[in-house]
mmCIF file of C-alpha atoms and ligand atoms in Angstrom:
data_model
loop_
_atom_site.group_PDB
_atom_site.id
_atom_site.type_symbol
_atom_site.label_atom_id
_atom_site.label_comp_id
_atom_site.label_asym_id
_atom_site.label_seq_id
_atom_site.Cartn_x
_atom_site.Cartn_y
_atom_site.Cartn_z
ATOM 1 C CA MET T 101 0.000 0.000 0.000
ATOM 2 C CA ARG T 102 1.573 3.281 -1.028
ATOM 3 C CA PRO T 103 0.879 6.705 0.487
ATOM 4 C CA GLY T 104 -1.780 8.780 -1.218
ATOM 5 C CA VAL T 105 -5.415 9.783 -1.227
ATOM 6 C CA TYR T 106 -7.637 6.844 -0.325
ATOM 7 C CA SER T 107 -10.948 8.667 -0.515
ATOM 8 C CA LEU T 108 -12.294 12.094 -1.389
ATOM 9 C CA THR T 109 -15.787 13.467 -0.764
ATOM 10 C CA LEU T 110 -17.300 16.735 -1.990
ATOM 11 C CA GLN T 111 -20.476 18.359 -0.733
ATOM 12 C CA ASN T 112 -21.995 21.416 -2.356
ATOM 13 C CA PHE T 113 -18.737 22.100 -4.163
ATOM 14 C CA ARG T 114 -18.772 23.664 -7.675
ATOM 15 C CA SER T 115 -20.735 21.416 -10.077
ATOM 16 C CA TYR T 116 -21.100 18.660 -7.452
ATOM 17 C CA GLU T 117 -23.946 18.436 -4.989
ATOM 18 C CA SER T 118 -22.396 15.365 -3.480
ATOM 19 C CA PHE T 119 -19.562 13.288 -4.834
ATOM 20 C CA SER T 120 -17.320 10.532 -3.576
ATOM 21 C CA ILE T 121 -14.354 8.604 -4.967
ATOM 22 C CA GLU T 122 -12.075 5.966 -3.432
ATOM 23 C CA PRO T 123 -8.876 5.649 -5.461
ATOM 24 C CA MET T 124 -7.029 3.853 -2.602
ATOM 25 C CA GLY T 125 -3.715 5.584 -3.361
ATOM 26 C CA GLU T 126 -3.682 4.616 -7.031
ATOM 27 C CA ASN T 127 -3.155 7.068 -9.897
ATOM 28 C CA VAL T 128 -6.371 8.554 -11.237
ATOM 29 C CA ILE T 129 -7.297 9.678 -14.726
ATOM 30 C CA PHE T 130 -10.374 11.846 -15.164
ATOM 31 C CA PHE T 131 -11.537 12.155 -18.752
ATOM 32 C CA GLY T 132 -14.680 13.762 -20.073
ATOM 33 C CA GLU T 133 -15.937 16.548 -22.251
ATOM 34 C CA ASN T 134 -15.322 20.249 -21.698
ATOM 35 C CA GLY T 135 -17.210 21.545 -18.686
ATOM 36 C CA ALA T 136 -17.866 18.058 -17.284
ATOM 37 C CA GLY T 137 -16.211 18.939 -13.959
ATOM 38 C CA LYS T 138 -12.687 17.460 -14.144
ATOM 39 C CA THR T 139 -10.774 20.540 -12.997
ATOM 40 C CA ASN T 140 -13.319 21.058 -10.212
ATOM 41 C CA LEU T 141 -12.219 17.724 -8.751
ATOM 42 C CA LEU T 142 -8.522 18.621 -8.854
ATOM 43 C CA GLU T 143 -9.364 22.008 -7.374
ATOM 44 C CA ALA T 144 -11.072 20.217 -4.479
ATOM 45 C CA LEU T 145 -7.875 18.245 -3.839
ATOM 46 C CA SER T 146 -5.712 21.369 -4.100
ATOM 47 C CA LEU T 147 -7.671 22.893 -1.213
ATOM 48 C CA PHE T 148 -5.956 20.425 1.097
ATOM 49 C CA ALA T 149 -2.887 22.661 0.866
ATOM 50 C CA PRO T 150 -2.806 26.043 2.629
ATOM 51 C CA GLY T 151 -3.833 28.879 0.311
ATOM 52 C CA ARG T 152 -6.574 29.380 -2.214
ATOM 53 C CA GLY T 153 -6.348 26.245 -4.326
ATOM 54 C CA LEU T 154 -5.308 25.837 -7.933
ATOM 55 C CA ARG T 155 -7.739 28.422 -9.299
ATOM 56 C CA ARG T 156 -7.230 30.942 -6.484
ATOM 57 C CA ALA T 157 -10.996 31.379 -6.574
ATOM 58 C CA ARG T 158 -13.266 33.101 -4.088
ATOM 59 C CA LEU T 159 -14.924 30.754 -1.622
ATOM 60 C CA ALA T 160 -18.392 31.862 -2.776
ATOM 61 C CA ASP T 161 -17.563 30.897 -6.371
ATOM 62 C CA MET T 162 -16.894 27.355 -5.220
ATOM 63 C CA LEU T 163 -20.309 26.976 -3.609
ATOM 64 C CA HIS T 164 -22.597 24.741 -5.676
ATOM 65 C CA HIS T 165 -25.110 27.046 -7.400
ATOM 66 C CA LYS T 166 -28.091 25.001 -6.450
ATOM 67 C CA GLY T 167 -26.814 24.311 -2.934
ATOM 68 C CA HIS T 168 -29.100 25.451 -0.135
ATOM 69 C CA ALA T 169 -26.538 25.346 2.685
ATOM 70 C CA PRO T 170 -24.251 28.389 2.985
ATOM 71 C CA LYS T 171 -21.177 26.172 2.953
ATOM 72 C CA TRP T 172 -19.283 23.614 0.946
ATOM 73 C CA GLN T 173 -17.298 20.811 2.502
ATOM 74 C CA LEU T 174 -14.471 18.547 1.335
ATOM 75 C CA ASP T 175 -13.283 15.442 3.167
ATOM 76 C CA ILE T 176 -10.224 13.400 2.446
ATOM 77 C CA SER T 177 -8.681 10.262 3.793
ATOM 78 C CA LEU T 178 -4.920 9.940 3.266
ATOM 79 C CA PHE T 179 -2.631 7.004 3.871
ATOM 80 C CA ASN T 180 0.823 8.142 5.019
ATOM 81 C CA GLY T 181 2.509 4.750 5.069
ATOM 82 C CA HIS T 182 1.537 4.071 8.688
ATOM 83 C CA GLY T 183 -2.130 4.888 9.032
ATOM 84 C CA LEU T 184 -5.022 6.921 7.730
ATOM 85 C CA ILE T 185 -5.280 10.676 8.201
ATOM 86 C CA ASN T 186 -8.714 12.248 7.954
ATOM 87 C CA LEU T 187 -8.864 15.888 6.947
ATOM 88 C CA SER T 188 -11.723 18.150 6.056
ATOM 89 C CA THR T 189 -12.011 21.725 4.903
ATOM 90 C CA THR T 190 -15.113 23.887 4.748
ATOM 91 C CA GLY T 191 -15.923 27.129 2.962
ATOM 92 C CA HIS T 192 -18.373 29.211 5.015
ATOM 93 C CA ILE T 193 -20.145 31.814 2.939
ATOM 94 C CA SER T 194 -22.297 34.640 4.235
ATOM 95 C CA PRO T 195 -23.145 38.023 2.711
ATOM 96 C CA GLN T 196 -20.813 39.673 5.241
ATOM 97 C CA LYS T 197 -17.757 37.469 4.914
ATOM 98 C CA GLU T 198 -16.231 34.275 3.660
ATOM 99 C CA ARG T 199 -13.943 32.018 5.621
ATOM 100 C CA ARG T 200 -12.347 28.648 5.191
ATOM 101 C CA THR T 201 -11.686 26.316 8.089
ATOM 102 C CA CYS T 202 -9.991 22.936 8.364
ATOM 103 C CA GLU T 203 -10.102 19.947 10.645
ATOM 104 C CA SER T 204 -7.778 17.019 11.196
ATOM 105 C CA PHE T 205 -9.147 13.844 12.755
ATOM 106 C CA GLY T 206 -12.400 15.693 13.487
ATOM 107 C CA LYS T 207 -10.690 18.473 15.477
ATOM 108 C CA SER T 208 -10.520 22.105 14.366
ATOM 109 C CA GLU T 209 -7.091 23.386 13.398
ATOM 110 C CA LYS T 210 -6.169 26.974 14.218
ATOM 111 C CA THR T 211 -5.053 27.906 10.717
ATOM 112 C CA LEU T 212 -5.125 26.447 7.216
ATOM 113 C CA ASN T 213 -1.326 26.219 7.403
ATOM 114 C CA ALA T 214 -1.871 23.101 9.541
ATOM 115 C CA LEU T 215 -2.811 21.249 6.336
ATOM 116 C CA ALA T 216 0.855 21.392 5.279
ATOM 117 C CA LYS T 217 1.698 19.006 8.148
ATOM 118 C CA TYR T 218 -0.257 16.260 6.418
ATOM 119 C CA THR T 219 -0.149 16.928 2.685
ATOM 120 C CA ALA T 220 2.465 17.813 0.077
ATOM 121 C CA LEU T 221 0.646 18.888 -3.062
ATOM 122 C CA GLY T 222 2.167 19.920 -6.363
ATOM 123 C CA TRP T 223 0.166 20.881 -9.436
ATOM 124 C CA ILE T 224 0.206 22.041 -13.030
ATOM 125 C CA THR T 225 -2.761 23.765 -14.645
ATOM 126 C CA PRO T 226 -3.293 25.131 -18.167
ATOM 127 C CA GLN T 227 -3.144 28.655 -16.703
ATOM 128 C CA MET T 228 0.452 27.945 -15.712
ATOM 129 C CA ASP T 229 1.380 27.813 -19.393
ATOM 130 C CA ARG T 230 1.692 31.592 -18.917
ATOM 131 C CA LEU T 231 3.960 31.266 -15.880
ATOM 132 C CA PHE T 232 7.128 32.287 -17.702
ATOM 133 C CA PHE T 233 5.458 35.480 -19.008
ATOM 134 C CA GLU T 234 3.633 36.451 -15.838
ATOM 135 C CA GLY T 235 4.705 39.088 -13.353
ATOM 136 C CA ALA T 236 7.276 38.230 -10.712
ATOM 137 C CA SER T 237 4.638 37.746 -7.997
ATOM 138 C CA VAL T 238 3.054 34.824 -9.901
ATOM 139 C CA ARG T 239 6.421 33.119 -10.276
ATOM 140 C CA ARG T 240 7.181 33.691 -6.576
ATOM 141 C CA ARG T 241 3.818 32.149 -5.726
ATOM 142 C CA PHE T 242 4.704 29.087 -7.790
ATOM 143 C CA ILE T 243 7.977 28.663 -5.879
ATOM 144 C CA ASP T 244 6.241 29.272 -2.567
ATOM 145 C CA GLN T 245 3.641 26.611 -3.323
ATOM 146 C CA LEU T 246 6.523 24.164 -3.764
ATOM 147 C CA GLY T 247 8.206 25.395 -0.572
ATOM 148 C CA THR T 248 4.962 24.961 1.377
ATOM 149 C CA ALA T 249 4.731 21.344 0.250
ATOM 150 C CA LEU T 250 8.374 20.602 0.951
ATOM 151 C CA PHE T 251 9.375 22.325 4.175
ATOM 152 C CA THR T 252 7.656 22.125 7.530
ATOM 153 C CA GLY T 253 6.869 25.619 8.769
ATOM 154 C CA TYR T 254 7.312 27.295 5.353
ATOM 155 C CA ALA T 255 3.640 28.315 5.123
ATOM 156 C CA ASP T 256 3.874 29.833 8.613
ATOM 157 C CA MET T 257 7.000 31.764 7.645
ATOM 158 C CA LEU T 258 5.203 33.191 4.603
ATOM 159 C CA SER T 259 2.180 34.303 6.642
ATOM 160 C CA GLN T 260 4.346 35.818 9.363
ATOM 161 C CA TYR T 261 6.451 37.651 6.802
ATOM 162 C CA ASP T 262 3.361 39.104 5.072
ATOM 163 C CA ASN T 263 1.996 40.263 8.434
ATOM 164 C CA LEU T 264 5.299 41.861 9.423
ATOM 165 C CA VAL T 265 5.635 43.674 6.097
ATOM 166 C CA GLU T 266 2.125 45.042 6.526
ATOM 167 C CA GLU T 267 2.916 46.169 10.059
ATOM 168 C CA TRP T 268 6.168 47.791 8.922
ATOM 169 C CA SER T 269 4.330 49.789 6.244
ATOM 170 C CA LYS T 270 1.643 50.886 8.667
ATOM 171 C CA VAL T 271 4.032 52.001 11.402
ATOM 172 C CA ARG T 272 6.357 53.649 8.904
ATOM 173 C CA SER T 273 3.563 55.666 7.302
ATOM 174 C CA GLY T 274 2.356 57.324 10.492
ATOM 175 C CA PRO T 275 4.032 59.089 13.401
ATOM 176 C CA PHE T 276 6.081 56.354 15.024
ATOM 177 C CA GLU T 277 8.177 55.523 18.025
ATOM 178 C CA PRO T 278 11.726 54.914 16.707
ATOM 179 C CA GLN T 279 12.133 52.027 19.166
ATOM 180 C CA TRP T 280 8.941 50.393 17.984
ATOM 181 C CA LEU T 281 9.925 50.665 14.338
ATOM 182 C CA LYS T 282 13.409 49.367 15.074
ATOM 183 C CA ALA T 283 11.928 46.288 16.792
ATOM 184 C CA ILE T 284 9.765 45.518 13.758
ATOM 185 C CA GLU T 285 12.660 46.057 11.365
ATOM 186 C CA VAL T 286 14.816 43.559 13.229
ATOM 187 C CA GLN T 287 12.033 40.980 12.879
ATOM 188 C CA VAL T 288 11.516 41.811 9.188
ATOM 189 C CA ALA T 289 15.243 41.427 8.490
ATOM 190 C CA THR T 290 15.597 38.146 10.398
ATOM 191 C CA LEU T 291 12.545 36.540 8.840
ATOM 192 C CA GLY T 292 13.263 38.056 5.417
ATOM 193 C CA LEU T 293 16.705 36.453 5.391
ATOM 194 C CA ASN T 294 15.396 33.119 6.708
ATOM 195 C CA LEU T 295 12.730 32.988 4.036
ATOM 196 C CA THR T 296 15.228 33.923 1.338
ATOM 197 C CA GLU T 297 17.534 31.182 2.548
ATOM 198 C CA LYS T 298 14.737 28.596 2.461
ATOM 199 C CA ARG T 299 13.797 29.619 -1.076
ATOM 200 C CA LEU T 300 17.435 29.403 -2.160
ATOM 201 C CA GLN T 301 17.679 25.962 -0.572
ATOM 202 C CA LEU T 302 14.570 24.928 -2.516
ATOM 203 C CA SER T 303 16.050 26.176 -5.797
ATOM 204 C CA TYR T 304 19.350 24.315 -5.163
ATOM 205 C CA LEU T 305 17.504 21.099 -4.306
ATOM 206 C CA LEU T 306 15.343 21.384 -7.401
ATOM 207 C CA ASN T 307 18.210 22.257 -9.734
ATOM 208 C CA ASP T 308 20.274 19.358 -8.353
ATOM 209 C CA LYS T 309 17.382 16.944 -8.687
ATOM 210 C CA ILE T 310 16.598 18.070 -12.241
ATOM 211 C CA GLY T 311 20.304 17.750 -13.099
ATOM 212 C CA GLN T 312 20.591 14.214 -11.695
ATOM 213 C CA ARG T 313 17.326 12.748 -12.966
ATOM 214 C CA ALA T 314 17.386 10.526 -16.007
ATOM 215 C CA SER T 315 14.450 12.217 -17.672
ATOM 216 C CA ASN T 316 13.236 12.664 -21.203
ATOM 217 C CA PHE T 317 12.077 16.167 -20.407
ATOM 218 C CA PRO T 318 14.392 19.127 -20.967
ATOM 219 C CA LYS T 319 16.483 20.238 -18.047
ATOM 220 C CA ALA T 320 15.280 23.408 -16.371
ATOM 221 C CA GLN T 321 17.265 25.673 -14.082
ATOM 222 C CA ILE T 322 15.735 28.009 -11.532
ATOM 223 C CA LEU T 323 17.493 31.196 -10.524
ATOM 224 C CA LEU T 324 16.453 33.522 -7.702
ATOM 225 C CA GLN T 325 17.550 37.121 -8.050
ATOM 226 C CA GLY T 326 17.234 39.923 -5.555
ATOM 227 C CA GLU T 327 19.013 42.043 -3.004
ATOM 228 C CA SER T 328 18.358 39.694 -0.112
ATOM 229 C CA GLU T 329 19.671 36.735 -2.181
ATOM 230 C CA GLN T 330 22.735 38.854 -2.986
ATOM 231 C CA LEU T 331 23.370 39.557 0.707
ATOM 232 C CA ILE T 332 23.072 35.899 1.685
ATOM 233 C CA SER T 333 25.438 34.698 -0.984
ATOM 234 C CA THR T 334 28.009 37.438 -0.292
ATOM 235 C CA TYR T 335 28.150 37.965 3.469
ATOM 236 C CA PRO T 336 28.095 35.955 6.696
ATOM 237 C CA GLN T 337 24.719 35.933 8.501
ATOM 238 C CA ALA T 338 25.387 38.762 10.996
ATOM 239 C CA GLN T 339 26.769 41.114 8.367
ATOM 240 C CA ALA T 340 23.960 40.290 5.934
ATOM 241 C CA GLU T 341 21.426 41.158 8.624
ATOM 242 C CA GLU T 342 23.183 44.403 9.441
ATOM 243 C CA MET T 343 23.164 45.489 5.784
ATOM 244 C CA TYR T 344 19.549 44.402 5.361
ATOM 245 C CA LEU T 345 18.615 46.598 8.354
ATOM 246 C CA LYS T 346 20.549 49.533 6.931
ATOM 247 C CA THR T 347 18.620 49.300 3.650
ATOM 248 C CA LEU T 348 15.319 49.052 5.509
ATOM 249 C CA ALA T 349 16.052 52.026 7.734
ATOM 250 C CA GLY T 350 17.381 54.077 4.861
ATOM 251 C CA THR T 351 14.061 54.316 3.060
ATOM 252 C CA LEU T 352 13.725 58.012 2.467
ATOM 253 C CA ALA T 353 10.831 58.122 0.069
ATOM 254 C CA ALA T 354 7.472 59.221 1.433
ATOM 255 C CA LEU T 355 5.581 56.149 2.486
ATOM 256 C CA ASP T 356 1.941 55.336 2.718
ATOM 257 C CA GLU T 357 0.331 52.195 4.078
ATOM 258 C CA THR T 358 0.746 50.384 0.778
ATOM 259 C CA SER T 359 4.491 50.899 0.453
ATOM 260 C CA THR T 360 6.554 47.775 0.974
ATOM 261 C CA PRO T 361 10.110 47.464 2.281
ATOM 262 C CA PRO T 362 12.781 48.199 -0.343
ATOM 263 C CA ILE T 363 14.451 44.826 0.198
ATOM 264 C CA GLY T 364 13.266 41.314 0.953
ATOM 265 C CA PRO T 365 11.760 38.093 -0.410
ATOM 266 C CA HIS T 366 8.664 39.968 -1.657
ATOM 267 C CA LYS T 367 10.999 41.546 -4.251
ATOM 268 C CA THR T 368 12.664 38.365 -5.486
ATOM 269 C CA ASN T 369 12.659 37.668 -9.198
ATOM 270 C CA VAL T 370 12.351 33.993 -10.151
ATOM 271 C CA LEU T 371 13.950 33.118 -13.480
ATOM 272 C CA PHE T 372 13.625 29.850 -15.385
ATOM 273 C CA HIS T 373 16.134 28.661 -17.943
ATOM 274 C CA HIS T 374 16.160 25.904 -20.591
ATOM 275 C CA VAL T 375 19.580 24.409 -19.853
ATOM 276 C CA ASP T 376 20.199 22.395 -23.041
ATOM 277 C CA LYS T 377 19.243 25.294 -25.292
ATOM 278 C CA ASN T 378 20.759 27.862 -22.966
ATOM 279 C CA ILE T 379 17.847 30.264 -23.357
ATOM 280 C CA PRO T 380 15.359 31.765 -20.900
ATOM 281 C CA ALA T 381 12.097 29.811 -20.615
ATOM 282 C CA ASN T 382 10.042 32.700 -21.984
ATOM 283 C CA LEU T 383 11.765 32.302 -25.356
ATOM 284 C CA CYS T 384 10.874 28.590 -25.614
ATOM 285 C CA SER T 385 8.020 27.151 -27.691
ATOM 286 C CA THR T 386 4.679 26.347 -26.061
ATOM 287 C CA GLY T 387 5.438 22.620 -26.041
ATOM 288 C CA GLU T 388 8.942 23.224 -24.676
ATOM 289 C CA GLN T 389 7.549 25.390 -21.894
ATOM 290 C CA LYS T 390 5.060 22.698 -20.935
ATOM 291 C CA SER T 391 7.912 20.171 -20.910
ATOM 292 C CA LEU T 392 10.022 22.469 -18.712
ATOM 293 C CA LEU T 393 7.158 22.800 -16.233
ATOM 294 C CA LEU T 394 6.730 19.036 -16.215
ATOM 295 C CA ALA T 395 10.472 18.596 -15.659
ATOM 296 C CA ILE T 396 10.243 20.874 -12.632
ATOM 297 C CA VAL T 397 7.151 19.278 -11.168
ATOM 298 C CA LEU T 398 8.391 15.693 -11.719
ATOM 299 C CA ALA T 399 11.680 16.513 -9.995
ATOM 300 C CA PHE T 400 9.658 18.166 -7.297
ATOM 301 C CA ALA T 401 7.549 15.028 -6.820
ATOM 302 C CA GLU T 402 10.758 13.109 -6.109
ATOM 303 C CA LEU T 403 11.828 15.749 -3.607
ATOM 304 C CA MET T 404 8.441 15.581 -1.888
ATOM 305 C CA LYS T 405 9.003 11.877 -1.412
ATOM 306 C CA GLU T 406 12.517 12.353 -0.050
ATOM 307 C CA TYR T 407 12.121 15.474 2.092
ATOM 308 C CA GLY T 408 8.433 16.256 2.529
ATOM 309 C CA THR T 409 6.661 15.383 5.748
ATOM 310 C CA GLY T 410 3.186 15.284 4.216
ATOM 311 C CA VAL T 411 1.673 12.708 1.874
ATOM 312 C CA PRO T 412 2.868 13.597 -1.645
ATOM 313 C CA VAL T 413 0.220 14.003 -4.340
ATOM 314 C CA LEU T 414 0.629 15.403 -7.855
ATOM 315 C CA LEU T 415 -2.211 17.064 -9.793
ATOM 316 C CA LEU T 416 -1.726 17.437 -13.552
ATOM 317 C CA ASP T 417 -4.647 19.267 -15.141
ATOM 318 C CA GLU T 418 -4.615 18.990 -18.947
ATOM 319 C CA ALA T 419 -0.911 18.222 -18.869
ATOM 320 C CA VAL T 420 -0.957 15.808 -21.805
ATOM 321 C CA ALA T 421 -2.950 18.037 -24.178
ATOM 322 C CA HIS T 422 0.095 19.559 -25.921
ATOM 323 C CA LEU T 423 2.338 16.513 -25.762
ATOM 324 C CA ASP T 424 3.041 14.204 -28.699
ATOM 325 C CA THR T 425 2.674 10.429 -28.216
ATOM 326 C CA THR T 426 6.361 9.922 -27.379
ATOM 327 C CA ARG T 427 6.390 12.636 -24.730
ATOM 328 C CA ARG T 428 3.084 11.389 -23.306
ATOM 329 C CA THR T 429 4.537 7.898 -22.977
ATOM 330 C CA HIS T 430 7.615 9.342 -21.260
ATOM 331 C CA LEU T 431 5.421 11.251 -18.853
ATOM 332 C CA PHE T 432 3.465 8.165 -17.858
ATOM 333 C CA GLU T 433 6.671 6.134 -17.457
ATOM 334 C CA GLU T 434 8.219 8.775 -15.238
ATOM 335 C CA ILE T 435 5.085 9.046 -13.113
ATOM 336 C CA LYS T 436 5.234 5.293 -12.673
ATOM 337 C CA ASP T 437 8.934 5.388 -11.679
ATOM 338 C CA ILE T 438 8.546 8.276 -9.259
ATOM 339 C CA ASN T 439 5.704 6.389 -7.622
ATOM 340 C CA VAL T 440 3.858 9.416 -6.225
ATOM 341 C CA GLN T 441 0.087 9.308 -6.547
ATOM 342 C CA THR T 442 -0.829 11.412 -9.582
ATOM 343 C CA TRP T 443 -4.214 12.693 -10.743
ATOM 344 C CA LEU T 444 -4.463 13.563 -14.430
ATOM 345 C CA THR T 445 -7.232 15.088 -16.522
ATOM 346 C CA GLY T 446 -7.950 15.334 -20.233
ATOM 347 C CA THR T 447 -10.872 15.441 -22.599
ATOM 348 C CA GLU T 448 -10.036 12.251 -24.516
ATOM 349 C CA MET T 449 -9.669 8.848 -22.951
ATOM 350 C CA LEU T 450 -7.456 7.905 -25.869
ATOM 351 C CA SER T 451 -4.779 10.436 -24.821
ATOM 352 C CA PHE T 452 -4.146 8.137 -21.858
ATOM 353 C CA LYS T 453 -3.900 4.897 -23.807
ATOM 354 C CA GLU T 454 -0.262 4.385 -22.802
ATOM 355 C CA ALA T 455 -1.217 4.846 -19.144
ATOM 356 C CA GLN T 456 -3.696 2.022 -19.050
ATOM 357 C CA THR T 457 -1.650 -0.183 -16.741
ATOM 358 C CA MET T 458 -0.749 2.495 -14.219
ATOM 359 C CA ALA T 459 -3.987 4.298 -13.338
ATOM 360 C CA ARG T 460 -7.683 3.983 -12.653
ATOM 361 C CA PHE T 461 -9.873 5.643 -15.270
ATOM 362 C CA PHE T 462 -12.992 7.669 -14.466
ATOM 363 C CA HIS T 463 -15.386 9.104 -17.012
ATOM 364 C CA VAL T 464 -16.497 12.475 -15.652
ATOM 365 C CA LEU T 465 -20.085 13.422 -16.437
ATOM 366 C CA PRO T 466 -21.985 16.395 -15.016
ATOM 367 C CA GLY T 467 -22.186 15.883 -11.238
ATOM 368 C CA LYS T 468 -20.617 12.409 -11.202
ATOM 369 C CA ALA T 469 -17.759 10.160 -12.333
ATOM 370 C CA GLU T 470 -18.060 6.575 -13.517
ATOM 371 C CA GLU T 471 -15.137 4.199 -13.310
ATOM 372 C CA VAL T 472 -14.259 2.613 -16.641
ATOM 373 C CA GLU T 473 -12.756 -0.833 -17.073
ATOM 374 C CA VAL T 474 -9.804 0.296 -19.217
ATOM 375 C CA LYS T 475 -9.204 -2.887 -21.136
ATOM 376 C CA ARG T 476 -12.728 -2.722 -22.477
ATOM 377 C CA GLY T 477 -12.462 1.024 -23.125
ATOM 378 C CA PHE T 478 -9.397 0.652 -25.333
ATOM 379 C CA LEU T 479 -10.617 -2.278 -27.387
HETATM 380 N N1 ATP P 263 -20.180 27.168 -8.100
HETATM 381 C C1 ATP P 263 -20.587 26.389 -9.104
HETATM 382 N N2 ATP P 263 -21.791 25.750 -9.048
HETATM 383 C C2 ATP P 263 -22.200 24.946 -10.047
HETATM 384 N N3 ATP P 263 -21.492 24.714 -11.155
HETATM 385 C C3 ATP P 263 -20.290 25.316 -11.254
HETATM 386 C C4 ATP P 263 -19.771 26.167 -10.239
HETATM 387 N N4 ATP P 263 -18.570 26.615 -10.620
HETATM 388 C C5 ATP P 263 -18.321 26.077 -11.825
HETATM 389 N N5 ATP P 263 -19.361 25.283 -12.207
HETATM 390 C C6 ATP P 263 -19.476 24.537 -13.450
HETATM 391 O O1 ATP P 263 -18.442 23.575 -13.526
HETATM 392 C C7 ATP P 263 -18.157 23.357 -14.894
HETATM 393 C C8 ATP P 263 -16.692 23.477 -15.173
HETATM 394 O O2 ATP P 263 -16.071 22.456 -14.556
HETATM 395 P P1 ATP P 263 -14.569 22.172 -14.854
HETATM 396 O O3 ATP P 263 -13.801 23.421 -15.040
HETATM 397 O O4 ATP P 263 -14.148 21.242 -13.801
HETATM 398 O O5 ATP P 263 -14.710 21.436 -16.256
HETATM 399 P P2 ATP P 263 -13.635 20.572 -17.008
HETATM 400 O O6 ATP P 263 -14.181 19.193 -17.106
HETATM 401 O O7 ATP P 263 -12.317 20.731 -16.391
HETATM 402 O O8 ATP P 263 -13.691 21.245 -18.451
HETATM 403 P P3 ATP P 263 -12.503 21.555 -19.503
HETATM 404 O O9 ATP P 263 -12.238 20.283 -20.231
HETATM 405 O O10 ATP P 263 -13.104 22.580 -20.386
HETATM 406 O O11 ATP P 263 -11.332 22.061 -18.756
HETATM 407 C C9 ATP P 263 -18.873 24.420 -15.724
HETATM 408 O O12 ATP P 263 -19.954 23.844 -16.385
HETATM 409 C C10 ATP P 263 -19.319 25.410 -14.673
HETATM 410 O O13 ATP P 263 -20.500 26.020 -15.028
HETATM 411 MG MG1 MG P 264 -10.575 21.653 -16.977
#
């Protein structure tokens, strides 16, 4: 029995009034026509990571249109190699506010970050085809999603850092006690450097893993650029912190509450490179970019297995659409070798022909999914 999702239940979520599936840790393929509800199912799984899920949607948008209750609920049962972990997450929607809560083993958790103790989720969506052209914040978010899945406490560091940056801006914009500001700046600098270091560690691990893997996908290289990265790679810890503080304190420009510190991990630029071609990822073809993303996420799946504390699960929405038969076959073979539970979607069952021995097939129809005996389906 390998680790993975053993069962998933949806109530009042998107196009599903109530839905249940029991893949027992095996790979899952959802196929079905456009709008059938395949991505909705992967989105449900992605909400077992801290954050807003793979669509970053509003909680109200995820509430089933015909649902009468003001909430949706998702339940999951995960096998971690030793026993079953039961998690649930609920979206509470009222005209005044929306909030998402989570429970483990039937007990409320304080924050959604607690989910990262149990799960390690990585995903690719068609929207991520634009990743290499998007603004820096989208690329940072991609890296941070990986960090959240890989390192214990990473999600907490991110939340704390965001809160501190907000506090810094607020204090800095009004009349302030120098002592008070100084105290916040010390915290910003310490956490800013710690977060930068964790991100750098993640990029080294990923680059090493991509370099070592015998893969048919092109080798990608991830580079993090920024002032805080520069400080860490140039100076010893104490000196780096001192210089970080100097830059923070030296902000002369007029500040309002929306101004952010002039240095720190919120300013990092994340660059991707196609190693074999020696060109930046944004100059690659659409198919090459998809392959680069797959190379990153497959290497990441191996890292999740080696370093992650949560149950590793990979979600690949429409990942085979642009791939030719050879590349598709390679993808399925690599998923099999990595041995991390993977959920794939696509419109045509035939696109998954070469995966027939390594996954369970489900035909997604509005509001439900029917398991298909693959041998019969491919006759
Ligand atoms: N809150 C909601 N309540 C009810 N239905 C919803 C809700 N949100 C989205 N839907 C419906 O879910 C369907 C889209 O589901 P989904 O994106 O999962 O489809 P898909 O199978 O992935 O399609 P494609 O192949 O085009 O990607 C649409 O028909 C949409 O109207
Ligand atoms: Mg879809």
